[in-house]
PDB file of C-alpha atoms in Angstrom:
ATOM      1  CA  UNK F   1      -4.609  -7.135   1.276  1.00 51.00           C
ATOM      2  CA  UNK F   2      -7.432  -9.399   3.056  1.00 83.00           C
ATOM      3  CA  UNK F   3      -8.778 -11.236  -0.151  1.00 91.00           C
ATOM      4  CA  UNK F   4     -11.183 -13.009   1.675  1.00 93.00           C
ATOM      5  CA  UNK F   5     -12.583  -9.664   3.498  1.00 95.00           C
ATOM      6  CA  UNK F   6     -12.342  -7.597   0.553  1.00 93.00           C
ATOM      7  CA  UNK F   7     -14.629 -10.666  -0.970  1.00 95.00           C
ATOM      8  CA  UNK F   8     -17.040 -10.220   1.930  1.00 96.00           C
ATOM      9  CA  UNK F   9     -17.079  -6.183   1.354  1.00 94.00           C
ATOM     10  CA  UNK F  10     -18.504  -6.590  -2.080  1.00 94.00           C
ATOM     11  CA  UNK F  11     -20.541  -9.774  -1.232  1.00 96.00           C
ATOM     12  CA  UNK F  12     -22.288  -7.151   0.919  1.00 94.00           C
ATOM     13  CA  UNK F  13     -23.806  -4.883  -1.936  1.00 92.00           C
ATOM     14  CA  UNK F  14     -25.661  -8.000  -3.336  1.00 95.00           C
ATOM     15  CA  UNK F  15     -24.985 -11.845  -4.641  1.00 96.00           C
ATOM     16  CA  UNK F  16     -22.149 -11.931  -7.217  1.00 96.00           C
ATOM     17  CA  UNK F  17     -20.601 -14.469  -8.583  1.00 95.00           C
ATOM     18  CA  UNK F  18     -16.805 -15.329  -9.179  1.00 95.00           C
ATOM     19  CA  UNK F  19     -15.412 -13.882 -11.947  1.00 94.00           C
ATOM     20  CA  UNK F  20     -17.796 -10.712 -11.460  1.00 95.00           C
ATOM     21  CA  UNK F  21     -16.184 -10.780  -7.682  1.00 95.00           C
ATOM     22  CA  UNK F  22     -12.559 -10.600  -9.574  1.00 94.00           C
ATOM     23  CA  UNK F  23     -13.363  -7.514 -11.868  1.00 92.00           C
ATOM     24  CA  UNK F  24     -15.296  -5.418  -8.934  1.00 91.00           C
ATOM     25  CA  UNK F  25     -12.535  -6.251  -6.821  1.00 91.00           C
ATOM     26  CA  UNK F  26      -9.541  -4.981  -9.449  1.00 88.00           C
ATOM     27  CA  UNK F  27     -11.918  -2.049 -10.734  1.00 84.00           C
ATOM     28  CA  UNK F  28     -11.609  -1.078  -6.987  1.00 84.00           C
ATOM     29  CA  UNK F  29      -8.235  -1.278  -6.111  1.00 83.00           C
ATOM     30  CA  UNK F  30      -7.040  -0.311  -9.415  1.00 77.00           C
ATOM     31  CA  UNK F  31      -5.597  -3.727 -10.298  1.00 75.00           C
ATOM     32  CA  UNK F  32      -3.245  -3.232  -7.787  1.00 79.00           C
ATOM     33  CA  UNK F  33      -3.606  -6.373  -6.470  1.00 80.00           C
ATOM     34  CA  UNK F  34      -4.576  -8.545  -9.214  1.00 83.00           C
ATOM     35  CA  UNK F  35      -6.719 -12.162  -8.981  1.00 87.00           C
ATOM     36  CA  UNK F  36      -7.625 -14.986 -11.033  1.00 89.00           C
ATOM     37  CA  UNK F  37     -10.616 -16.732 -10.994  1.00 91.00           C
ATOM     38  CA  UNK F  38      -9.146 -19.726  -9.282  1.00 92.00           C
ATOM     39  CA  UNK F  39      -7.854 -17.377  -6.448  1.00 92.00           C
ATOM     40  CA  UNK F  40     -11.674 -16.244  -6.210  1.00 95.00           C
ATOM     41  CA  UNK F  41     -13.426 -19.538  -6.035  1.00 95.00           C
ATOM     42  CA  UNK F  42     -11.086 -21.203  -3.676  1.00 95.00           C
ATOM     43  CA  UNK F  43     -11.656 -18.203  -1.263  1.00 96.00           C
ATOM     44  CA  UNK F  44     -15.306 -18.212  -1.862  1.00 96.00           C
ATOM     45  CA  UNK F  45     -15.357 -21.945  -0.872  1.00 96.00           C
ATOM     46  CA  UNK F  46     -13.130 -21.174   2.814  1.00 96.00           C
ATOM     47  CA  UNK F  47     -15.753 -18.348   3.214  1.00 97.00           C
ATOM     48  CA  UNK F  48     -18.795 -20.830   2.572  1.00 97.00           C
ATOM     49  CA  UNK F  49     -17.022 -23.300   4.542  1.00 97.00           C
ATOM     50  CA  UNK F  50     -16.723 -21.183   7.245  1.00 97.00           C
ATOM     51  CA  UNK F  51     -20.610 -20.002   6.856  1.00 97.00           C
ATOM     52  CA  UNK F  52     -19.713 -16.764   5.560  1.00 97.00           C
ATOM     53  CA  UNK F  53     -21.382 -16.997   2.448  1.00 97.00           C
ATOM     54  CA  UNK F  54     -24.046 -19.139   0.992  1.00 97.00           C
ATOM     55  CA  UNK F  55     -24.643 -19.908  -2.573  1.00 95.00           C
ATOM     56  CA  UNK F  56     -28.000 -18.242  -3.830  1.00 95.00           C
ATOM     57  CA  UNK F  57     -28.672 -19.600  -6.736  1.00 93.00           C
ATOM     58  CA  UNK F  58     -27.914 -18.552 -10.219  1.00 93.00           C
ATOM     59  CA  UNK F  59     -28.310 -15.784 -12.896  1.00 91.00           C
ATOM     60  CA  UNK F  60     -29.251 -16.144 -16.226  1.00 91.00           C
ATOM     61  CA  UNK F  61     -26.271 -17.123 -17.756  1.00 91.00           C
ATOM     62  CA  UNK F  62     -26.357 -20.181 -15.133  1.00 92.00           C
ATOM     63  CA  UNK F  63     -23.133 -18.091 -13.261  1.00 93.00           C
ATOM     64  CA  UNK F  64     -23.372 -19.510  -9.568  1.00 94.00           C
ATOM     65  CA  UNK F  65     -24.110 -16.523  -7.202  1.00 97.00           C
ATOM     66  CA  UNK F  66     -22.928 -16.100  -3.395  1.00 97.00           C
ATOM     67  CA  UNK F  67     -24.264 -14.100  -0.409  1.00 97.00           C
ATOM     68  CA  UNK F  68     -22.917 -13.203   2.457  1.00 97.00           C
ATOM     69  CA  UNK F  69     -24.759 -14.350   5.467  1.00 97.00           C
ATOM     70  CA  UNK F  70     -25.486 -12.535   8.768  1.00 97.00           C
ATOM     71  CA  UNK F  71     -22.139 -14.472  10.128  1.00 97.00           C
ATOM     72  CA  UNK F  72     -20.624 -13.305   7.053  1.00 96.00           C
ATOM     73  CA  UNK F  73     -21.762  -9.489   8.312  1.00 96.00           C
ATOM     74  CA  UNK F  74     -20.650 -10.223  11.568  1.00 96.00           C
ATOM     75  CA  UNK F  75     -17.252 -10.799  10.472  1.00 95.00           C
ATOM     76  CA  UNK F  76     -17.055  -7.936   8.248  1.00 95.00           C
ATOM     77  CA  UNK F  77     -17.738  -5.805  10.721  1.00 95.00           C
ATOM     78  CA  UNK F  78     -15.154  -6.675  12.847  1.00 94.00           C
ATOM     79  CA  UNK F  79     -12.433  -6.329  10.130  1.00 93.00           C
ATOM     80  CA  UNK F  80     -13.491  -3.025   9.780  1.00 93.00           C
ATOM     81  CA  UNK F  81     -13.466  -1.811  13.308  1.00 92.00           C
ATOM     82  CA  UNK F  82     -10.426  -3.579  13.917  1.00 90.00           C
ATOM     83  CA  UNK F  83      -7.012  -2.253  13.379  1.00 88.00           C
ATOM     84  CA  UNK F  84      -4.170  -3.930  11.040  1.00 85.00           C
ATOM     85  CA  UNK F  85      -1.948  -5.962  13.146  1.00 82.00           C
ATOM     86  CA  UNK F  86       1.363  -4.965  12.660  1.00 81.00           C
ATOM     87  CA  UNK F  87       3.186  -7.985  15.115  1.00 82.00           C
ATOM     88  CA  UNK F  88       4.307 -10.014  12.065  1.00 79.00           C
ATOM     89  CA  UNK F  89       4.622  -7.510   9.372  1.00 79.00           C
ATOM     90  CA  UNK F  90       4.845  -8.940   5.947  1.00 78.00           C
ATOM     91  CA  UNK F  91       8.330  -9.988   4.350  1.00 82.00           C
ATOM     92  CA  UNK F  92       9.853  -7.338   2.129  1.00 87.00           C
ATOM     93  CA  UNK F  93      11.910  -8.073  -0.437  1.00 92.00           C
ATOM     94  CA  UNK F  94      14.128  -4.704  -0.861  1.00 93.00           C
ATOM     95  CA  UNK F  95      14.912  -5.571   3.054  1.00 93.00           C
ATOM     96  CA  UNK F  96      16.077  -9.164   2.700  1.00 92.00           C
ATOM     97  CA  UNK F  97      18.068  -8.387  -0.365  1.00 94.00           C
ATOM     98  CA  UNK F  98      19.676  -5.383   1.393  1.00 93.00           C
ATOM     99  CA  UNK F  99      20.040  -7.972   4.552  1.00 92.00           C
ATOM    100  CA  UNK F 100      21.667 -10.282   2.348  1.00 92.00           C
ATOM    101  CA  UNK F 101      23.763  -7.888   0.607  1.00 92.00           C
ATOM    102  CA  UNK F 102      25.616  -6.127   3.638  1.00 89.00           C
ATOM    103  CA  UNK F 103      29.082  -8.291   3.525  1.00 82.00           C
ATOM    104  CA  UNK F 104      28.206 -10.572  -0.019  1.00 90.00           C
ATOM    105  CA  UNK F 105      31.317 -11.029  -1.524  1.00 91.00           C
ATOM    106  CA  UNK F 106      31.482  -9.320  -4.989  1.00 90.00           C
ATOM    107  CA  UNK F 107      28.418  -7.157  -4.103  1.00 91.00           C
ATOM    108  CA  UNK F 108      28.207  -3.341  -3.929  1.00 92.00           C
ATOM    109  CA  UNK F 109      25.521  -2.628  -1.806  1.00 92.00           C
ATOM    110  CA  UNK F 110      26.086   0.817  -2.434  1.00 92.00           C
ATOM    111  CA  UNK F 111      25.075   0.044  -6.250  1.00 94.00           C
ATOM    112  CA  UNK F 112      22.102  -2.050  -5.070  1.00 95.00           C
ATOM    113  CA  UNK F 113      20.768   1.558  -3.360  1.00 96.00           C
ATOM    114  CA  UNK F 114      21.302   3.386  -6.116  1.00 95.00           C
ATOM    115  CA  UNK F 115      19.769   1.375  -8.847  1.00 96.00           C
ATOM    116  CA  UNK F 116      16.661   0.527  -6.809  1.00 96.00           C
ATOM    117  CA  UNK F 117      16.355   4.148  -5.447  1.00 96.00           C
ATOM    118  CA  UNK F 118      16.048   5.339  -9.322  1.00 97.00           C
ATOM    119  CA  UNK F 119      13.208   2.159  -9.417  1.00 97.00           C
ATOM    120  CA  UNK F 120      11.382   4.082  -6.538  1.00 97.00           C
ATOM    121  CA  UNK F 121      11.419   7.357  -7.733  1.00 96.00           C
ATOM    122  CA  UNK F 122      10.246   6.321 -10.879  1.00 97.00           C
ATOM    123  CA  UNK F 123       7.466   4.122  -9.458  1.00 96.00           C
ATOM    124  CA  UNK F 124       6.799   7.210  -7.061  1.00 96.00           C
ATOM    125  CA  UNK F 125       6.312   9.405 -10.508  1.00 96.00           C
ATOM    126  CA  UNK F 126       3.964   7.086 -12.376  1.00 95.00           C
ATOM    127  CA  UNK F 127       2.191   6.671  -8.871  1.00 94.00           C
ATOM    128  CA  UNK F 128       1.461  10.936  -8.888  1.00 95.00           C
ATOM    129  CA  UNK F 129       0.606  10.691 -12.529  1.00 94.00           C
ATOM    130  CA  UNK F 130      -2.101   8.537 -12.352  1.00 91.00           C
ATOM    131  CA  UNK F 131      -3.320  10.345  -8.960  1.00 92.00           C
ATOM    132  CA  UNK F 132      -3.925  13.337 -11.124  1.00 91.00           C
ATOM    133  CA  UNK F 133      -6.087  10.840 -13.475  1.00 87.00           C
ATOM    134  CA  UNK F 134      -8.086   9.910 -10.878  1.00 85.00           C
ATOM    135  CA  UNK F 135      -8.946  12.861  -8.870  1.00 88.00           C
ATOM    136  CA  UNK F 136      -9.738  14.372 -12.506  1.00 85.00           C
ATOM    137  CA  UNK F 137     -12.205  11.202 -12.473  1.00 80.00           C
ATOM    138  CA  UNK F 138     -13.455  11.964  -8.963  1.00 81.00           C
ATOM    139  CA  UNK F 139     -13.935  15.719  -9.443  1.00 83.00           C
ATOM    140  CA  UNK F 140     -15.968  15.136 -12.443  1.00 79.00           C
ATOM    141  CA  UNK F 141     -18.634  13.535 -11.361  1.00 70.00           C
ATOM    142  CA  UNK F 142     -18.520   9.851 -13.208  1.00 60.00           C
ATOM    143  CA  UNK F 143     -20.500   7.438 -12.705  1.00 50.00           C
ATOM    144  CA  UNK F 144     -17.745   5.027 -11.043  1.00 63.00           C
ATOM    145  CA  UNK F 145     -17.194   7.731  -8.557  1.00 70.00           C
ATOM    146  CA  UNK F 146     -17.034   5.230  -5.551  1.00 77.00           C
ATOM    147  CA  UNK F 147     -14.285   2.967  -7.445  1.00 78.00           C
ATOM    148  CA  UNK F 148     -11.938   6.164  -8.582  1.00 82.00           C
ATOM    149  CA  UNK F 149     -12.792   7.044  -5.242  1.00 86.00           C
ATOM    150  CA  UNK F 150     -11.485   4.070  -3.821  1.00 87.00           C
ATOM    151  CA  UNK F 151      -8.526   3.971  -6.470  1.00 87.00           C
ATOM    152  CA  UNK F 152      -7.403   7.275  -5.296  1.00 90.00           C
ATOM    153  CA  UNK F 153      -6.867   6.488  -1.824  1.00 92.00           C
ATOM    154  CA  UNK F 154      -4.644   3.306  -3.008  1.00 91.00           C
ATOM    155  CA  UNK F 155      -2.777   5.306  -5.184  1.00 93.00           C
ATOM    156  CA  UNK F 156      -1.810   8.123  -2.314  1.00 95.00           C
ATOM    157  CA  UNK F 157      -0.940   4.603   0.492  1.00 94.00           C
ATOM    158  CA  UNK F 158       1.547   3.708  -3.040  1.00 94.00           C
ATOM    159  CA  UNK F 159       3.152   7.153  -2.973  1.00 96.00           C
ATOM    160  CA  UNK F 160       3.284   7.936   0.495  1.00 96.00           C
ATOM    161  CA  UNK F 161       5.003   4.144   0.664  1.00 95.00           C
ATOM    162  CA  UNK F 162       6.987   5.057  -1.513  1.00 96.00           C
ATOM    163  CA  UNK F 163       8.353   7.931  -0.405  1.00 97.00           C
ATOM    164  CA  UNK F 164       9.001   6.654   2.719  1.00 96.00           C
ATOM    165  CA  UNK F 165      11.607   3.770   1.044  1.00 97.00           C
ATOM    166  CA  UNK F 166      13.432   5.996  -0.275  1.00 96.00           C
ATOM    167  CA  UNK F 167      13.831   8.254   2.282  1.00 97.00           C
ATOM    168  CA  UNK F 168      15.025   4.753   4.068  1.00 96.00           C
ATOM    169  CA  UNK F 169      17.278   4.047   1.043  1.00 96.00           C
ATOM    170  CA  UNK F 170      18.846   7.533   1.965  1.00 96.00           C
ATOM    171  CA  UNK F 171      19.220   6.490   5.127  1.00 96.00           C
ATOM    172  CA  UNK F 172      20.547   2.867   4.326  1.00 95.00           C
ATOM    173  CA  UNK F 173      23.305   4.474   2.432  1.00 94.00           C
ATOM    174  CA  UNK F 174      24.362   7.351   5.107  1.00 93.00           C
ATOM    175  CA  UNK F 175      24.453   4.492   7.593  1.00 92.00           C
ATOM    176  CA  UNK F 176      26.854   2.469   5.701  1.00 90.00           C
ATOM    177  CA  UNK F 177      28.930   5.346   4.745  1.00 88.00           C
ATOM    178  CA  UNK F 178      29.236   6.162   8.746  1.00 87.00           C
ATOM    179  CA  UNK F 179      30.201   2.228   9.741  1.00 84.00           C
ATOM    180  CA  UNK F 180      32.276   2.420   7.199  1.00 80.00           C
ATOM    181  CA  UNK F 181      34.716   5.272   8.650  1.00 60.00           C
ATOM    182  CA  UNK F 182      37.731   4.273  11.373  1.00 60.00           C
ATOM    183  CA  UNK F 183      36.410   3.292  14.721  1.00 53.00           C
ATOM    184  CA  UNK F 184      38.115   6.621  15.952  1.00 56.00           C
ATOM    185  CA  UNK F 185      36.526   8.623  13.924  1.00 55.00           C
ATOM    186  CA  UNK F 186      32.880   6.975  13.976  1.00 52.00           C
ATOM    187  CA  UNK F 187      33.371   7.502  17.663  1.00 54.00           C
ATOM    188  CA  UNK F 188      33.440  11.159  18.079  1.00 56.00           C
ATOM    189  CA  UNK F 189      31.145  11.953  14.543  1.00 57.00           C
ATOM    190  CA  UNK F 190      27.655  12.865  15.002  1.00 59.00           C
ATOM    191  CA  UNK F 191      25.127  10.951  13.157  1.00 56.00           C
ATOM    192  CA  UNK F 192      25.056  11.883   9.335  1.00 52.00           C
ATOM    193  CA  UNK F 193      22.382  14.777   8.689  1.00 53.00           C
ATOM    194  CA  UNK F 194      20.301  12.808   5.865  1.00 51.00           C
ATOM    195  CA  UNK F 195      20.449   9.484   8.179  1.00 42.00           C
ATOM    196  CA  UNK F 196      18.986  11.543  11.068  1.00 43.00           C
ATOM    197  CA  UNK F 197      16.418  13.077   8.922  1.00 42.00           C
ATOM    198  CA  UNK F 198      15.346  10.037   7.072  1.00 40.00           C
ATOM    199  CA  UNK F 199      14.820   8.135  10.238  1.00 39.00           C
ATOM    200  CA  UNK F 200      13.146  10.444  12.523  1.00 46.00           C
ATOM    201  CA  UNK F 201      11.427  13.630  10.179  1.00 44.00           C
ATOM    202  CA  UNK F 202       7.896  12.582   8.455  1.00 48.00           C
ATOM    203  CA  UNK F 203       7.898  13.372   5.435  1.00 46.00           C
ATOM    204  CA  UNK F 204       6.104  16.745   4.529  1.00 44.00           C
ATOM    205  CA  UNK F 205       2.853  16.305   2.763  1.00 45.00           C
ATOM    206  CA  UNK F 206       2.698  19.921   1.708  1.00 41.00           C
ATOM    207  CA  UNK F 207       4.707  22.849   1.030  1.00 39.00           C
ATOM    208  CA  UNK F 208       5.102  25.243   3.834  1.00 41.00           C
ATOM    209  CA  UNK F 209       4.338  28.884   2.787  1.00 40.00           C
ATOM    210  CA  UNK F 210       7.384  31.391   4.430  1.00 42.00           C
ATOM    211  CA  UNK F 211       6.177  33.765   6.906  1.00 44.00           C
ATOM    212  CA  UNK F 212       6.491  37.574   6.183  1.00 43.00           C
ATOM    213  CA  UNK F 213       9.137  38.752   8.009  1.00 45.00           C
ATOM    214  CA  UNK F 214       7.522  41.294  11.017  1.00 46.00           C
ATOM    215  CA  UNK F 215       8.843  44.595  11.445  1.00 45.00           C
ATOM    216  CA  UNK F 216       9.391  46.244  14.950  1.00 45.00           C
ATOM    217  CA  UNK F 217       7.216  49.164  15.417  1.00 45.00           C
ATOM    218  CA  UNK F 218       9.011  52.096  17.242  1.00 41.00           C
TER     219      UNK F 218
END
């Protein structure tokens, strides 16, 4: 998540200060990705540094306040038009320790799949339960509609991530069972059913309804 962009997003709506730049910004994600105050401020100074933002005076509680300036705009804009670059994607832990674990001595990768596949199912559950909180939220008209709005769509990237790891750990495991068999063997085997599928096959997003079957008319 761009911190500093996601500063400049809510910098747009009107001067804030820091700490009130920390709550919007967890009330909108969900606390997903969670900040400090420290985080905030040293962001808020790279941003005025940069002459993103300008301070603009204070509130009455003496709270410092920052605006986004028309370079500040600029660069906004931009984020949002342009797509996530994906040429250095972030590091991921379950892939280094699943790296690190093929050929460990005294390590059962196989046990390592398992016990974080149970992790990701449960984290996919909790995900879909508080989904159904916050569409409830959305389709009742409250008055934070735009944050449970915003919370929603976080929630479905966390399940449909989700399910997509452990569709890999599926794979993971039906790979190692296949390098695992006698070179003979692996040689003339197709490729494992669940591998194939977990690979290649999106995942569905909905359940398909069977057709009727259609009756030949004489």
């Amino acid at each position: 998540m761009s911190i500093r962009h996601g500063l400049l997003a809510l910098l747009e709506r009107g001067p804030r200060y820091g700490s009130q730049l920390r709550t919007e910004f967890e009330s909108r994600t969900g606390s997903t990705w969670p900040l400090n105050v420290g985080q905030v401020y040293t962001t808020l100074a790279r941003l005025e540094r940069d002459g993103l933002v300008a301070p603009d005076g204070e509130d009455a509680a003496g709270h410092t306040l920052y605006a986004i300036t028309d370079t500040g705009r600029t660069e906004l804009r931009q984020w949002y038009e342009r797509p996530v670059d994906r040429a250095n994607p972030p590091r991921d832990e379950l892939s280094i320790k699943l790296a690190m674990a093929v050929g460990a001595p005294g390590v059962d990768i196989r046990a390592v799949i398992q016990s974080q596949r149970h992790a990701t199912i449960k984290a996919m559950q909790d995900y879909t339960r508080l989904k159904a909180t916050a569409l409830a939220a959305v389709e009742s008209g409250q008055s934070r509609e735009r944050d449970d709005v915003a919370w929603l769509l976080v929630l479905e990237q966390l399940i449909f991530q989700t399910e997509a790891e452990a569709r890999w750990l599926d794979h993971c495991e039906a790979r190692l069972v296949r390098l695992s068999l006698p070179a003979d063997r692996r040689a003339g085997e197709p490729e494992p059913p669940q591998a194939a599928t977990a690979a290649e096959t999106p995942a569905p997003t909905t359940t398909a309804r069977p057709r009727p079957a259609r009756t030949r008319r004489g």
